[in-house]
Structure formats: structure tokens, C-alpha cells
Amino acid sequence: MEKLTYMSIEELGLSKRLYTRFKKAGITDVGGIKDFDFTRLTKIELIELANEFTDYDTHSGVSIHEIGMSDALFTRLEKLKIEKVHQIPRVGHNKFNKNELLELIREFSNFDSYNV
């Protein structure tokens, strides 16, 4: 896989709505997404962003007890029977609320080294 920090957002295949939000904010490449205020996004847009950019494999085998996270997210993961970070994708991002999605994106996304 090639890491492309400056990959154009046009090349990502994002939904028209999410693409338009980034474009209006002046974001032209993947590296610029990290500066966007994610709290302005809807849950559906956050799910799309999480599906595209979260990388749980870098924490493969790491227990959720070892990662610093909010009590709410920790409780949700326990209820979903998630014990290791790499298991998060198996339940799908739609199982999380907006605040939990924001936390997952902040914790497990790396817009500076997007892999294609």
C-alpha cells in the first residue's frame, strides 16, 4: 500500500454531501481533513468518515482496557462484547452514537498517512 498524504479528496469516492462539506471548508487533500471540525457532521457522515479512515489494525491485539477512552465508549464496547481494538469493525460503526464516533475517529484515524 502506498501512503499518500496529499491525495486529493476527489479521489476518495466520498458521498457528494461529505465531499461538498470538505470542499466548502477549503480542504483539497486528505491531510487537510484532520483540521476539519467533525462535530459539525451528521451521524451518517461520521459513519462514512469512520469507515473510510479508521485503522484498528495498528492496535491489533490491544485490549480496550489499554486504550484511553471515555467511560461511555468503554461501556458501549463492553456491551458489544468487544475485548480487543481490532474487533471494533466487526460490529459496524452504525452501532455507535455521534459522540462515540467522534472519539473513534479522533483515536483511530490518521489523515496524514492515508493508505490506498
Short mmCIF file of C-alpha atoms in Angstrom, two decimals:
data_model
loop_
_atom_site.label_atom_id
_atom_site.label_comp_id
_atom_site.label_asym_id
_atom_site.label_seq_id
_atom_site.Cartn_x
_atom_site.Cartn_y
_atom_site.Cartn_z
CA MET A 1 0.00 0.00 0.00
CA GLU A 2 1.18 3.44 -0.87
CA LYS A 3 0.79 6.28 1.60
CA LEU A 4 -0.50 9.45 0.01
CA THR A 5 -0.79 12.33 2.47
CA TYR A 6 -1.69 14.76 -0.27
CA MET A 7 -4.14 12.56 -2.12
CA SER A 8 -6.93 14.72 -3.49
CA ILE A 9 -10.32 14.41 -1.79
CA GLU A 10 -11.82 13.97 -5.26
CA GLU A 11 -10.05 10.62 -5.48
CA LEU A 12 -11.60 9.22 -2.31
CA GLY A 13 -15.07 8.50 -3.65
CA LEU A 14 -16.80 10.23 -0.73
CA SER A 15 -20.51 10.93 -0.77
CA LYS A 16 -21.45 14.15 -2.53
CA ARG A 17 -22.55 15.73 0.75
CA LEU A 18 -19.34 14.96 2.65
CA TYR A 19 -17.20 15.94 -0.31
CA THR A 20 -19.07 19.28 -0.56
CA ARG A 21 -18.59 19.96 3.17
CA PHE A 22 -14.84 19.45 2.88
CA LYS A 23 -14.62 21.47 -0.33
CA LYS A 24 -16.52 24.41 1.23
CA ALA A 25 -14.12 24.29 4.17
CA GLY A 26 -11.22 24.68 1.74
CA ILE A 27 -9.94 21.14 2.15
CA THR A 28 -8.39 19.83 -1.03
CA ASP A 29 -6.29 16.88 0.16
CA VAL A 30 -6.58 14.06 2.67
CA GLY A 31 -4.05 15.63 5.04
CA GLY A 32 -6.31 18.65 5.47
CA ILE A 33 -9.26 16.64 6.75
CA LYS A 34 -7.73 16.39 10.24
CA ASP A 35 -8.26 20.15 10.72
CA PHE A 36 -11.99 19.96 9.98
CA ASP A 37 -14.46 20.40 12.86
CA PHE A 38 -16.02 16.92 12.87
CA THR A 39 -18.67 17.96 15.40
CA ARG A 40 -20.47 19.70 12.51
CA LEU A 41 -21.02 16.38 10.71
CA THR A 42 -24.14 14.26 10.95
CA LYS A 43 -24.01 10.73 12.31
CA ILE A 44 -24.28 9.34 8.77
CA GLU A 45 -21.33 11.47 7.64
CA LEU A 46 -19.33 10.38 10.70
CA ILE A 47 -20.03 6.74 9.88
CA GLU A 48 -18.78 7.33 6.33
CA LEU A 49 -15.66 9.06 7.64
CA ALA A 50 -15.02 6.29 10.18
CA ASN A 51 -15.49 3.61 7.52
CA GLU A 52 -13.01 5.35 5.24
CA PHE A 53 -10.29 6.44 7.66
CA THR A 54 -10.23 4.42 10.87
CA ASP A 55 -7.45 1.87 11.14
CA TYR A 56 -7.89 -0.52 14.04
CA ASP A 57 -5.27 -2.97 12.77
CA THR A 58 -2.45 -0.76 14.05
CA HIS A 59 -3.73 -1.66 17.53
CA SER A 60 -4.22 -5.34 16.68
CA GLY A 61 -4.31 -7.46 19.80
CA VAL A 62 -4.51 -4.44 22.11
CA SER A 63 -7.17 -4.73 24.79
CA ILE A 64 -9.77 -1.97 25.11
CA HIS A 65 -8.59 -1.73 28.73
CA GLU A 66 -5.20 -0.48 27.49
CA ILE A 67 -6.55 2.38 25.36
CA GLY A 68 -7.52 5.65 26.99
CA MET A 69 -11.15 6.38 26.16
CA SER A 70 -14.27 7.86 27.67
CA ASP A 71 -16.35 5.80 30.06
CA ALA A 72 -19.27 5.97 27.62
CA LEU A 73 -17.26 4.47 24.75
CA PHE A 74 -15.70 1.85 27.01
CA THR A 75 -19.15 0.82 28.27
CA ARG A 76 -20.50 0.63 24.71
CA LEU A 77 -17.60 -1.59 23.62
CA GLU A 78 -18.14 -3.87 26.60
CA LYS A 79 -21.88 -4.14 25.80
CA LEU A 80 -20.97 -5.06 22.22
CA LYS A 81 -18.62 -7.74 23.61
CA ILE A 82 -15.56 -6.07 22.11
CA GLU A 83 -12.41 -7.04 24.01
CA LYS A 84 -9.69 -6.09 21.51
CA VAL A 85 -9.44 -2.94 19.41
CA HIS A 86 -9.18 -4.83 16.11
CA GLN A 87 -12.66 -6.31 16.78
CA ILE A 88 -14.42 -2.92 16.53
CA PRO A 89 -15.12 -3.11 12.76
CA ARG A 90 -17.00 -6.40 13.10
CA VAL A 91 -19.94 -4.68 14.82
CA GLY A 92 -20.12 -1.79 12.36
CA HIS A 93 -19.90 1.93 13.05
CA ASN A 94 -23.68 2.29 12.96
CA LYS A 95 -23.82 0.79 16.49
CA PHE A 96 -22.17 3.91 17.93
CA ASN A 97 -23.69 7.29 18.71
CA LYS A 98 -22.29 10.56 17.38
CA ASN A 99 -20.01 11.26 20.36
CA GLU A 100 -18.60 7.73 20.28
CA LEU A 101 -17.97 8.02 16.54
CA LEU A 102 -16.15 11.31 17.08
CA GLU A 103 -13.96 9.64 19.67
CA LEU A 104 -13.23 6.64 17.44
CA ILE A 105 -12.28 8.92 14.55
CA ARG A 106 -10.01 11.04 16.73
CA GLU A 107 -8.36 8.00 18.30
CA PHE A 108 -8.01 5.63 15.34
CA SER A 109 -7.82 7.77 12.19
CA ASN A 110 -4.65 9.04 10.63
CA PHE A 111 -5.27 11.53 7.88
CA ASP A 112 -1.54 12.21 7.50
CA SER A 113 -0.77 8.75 6.16
CA TYR A 114 -3.87 7.62 4.31
CA ASN A 115 -3.31 4.22 2.69
CA VAL A 116 -4.54 3.42 -0.78
#
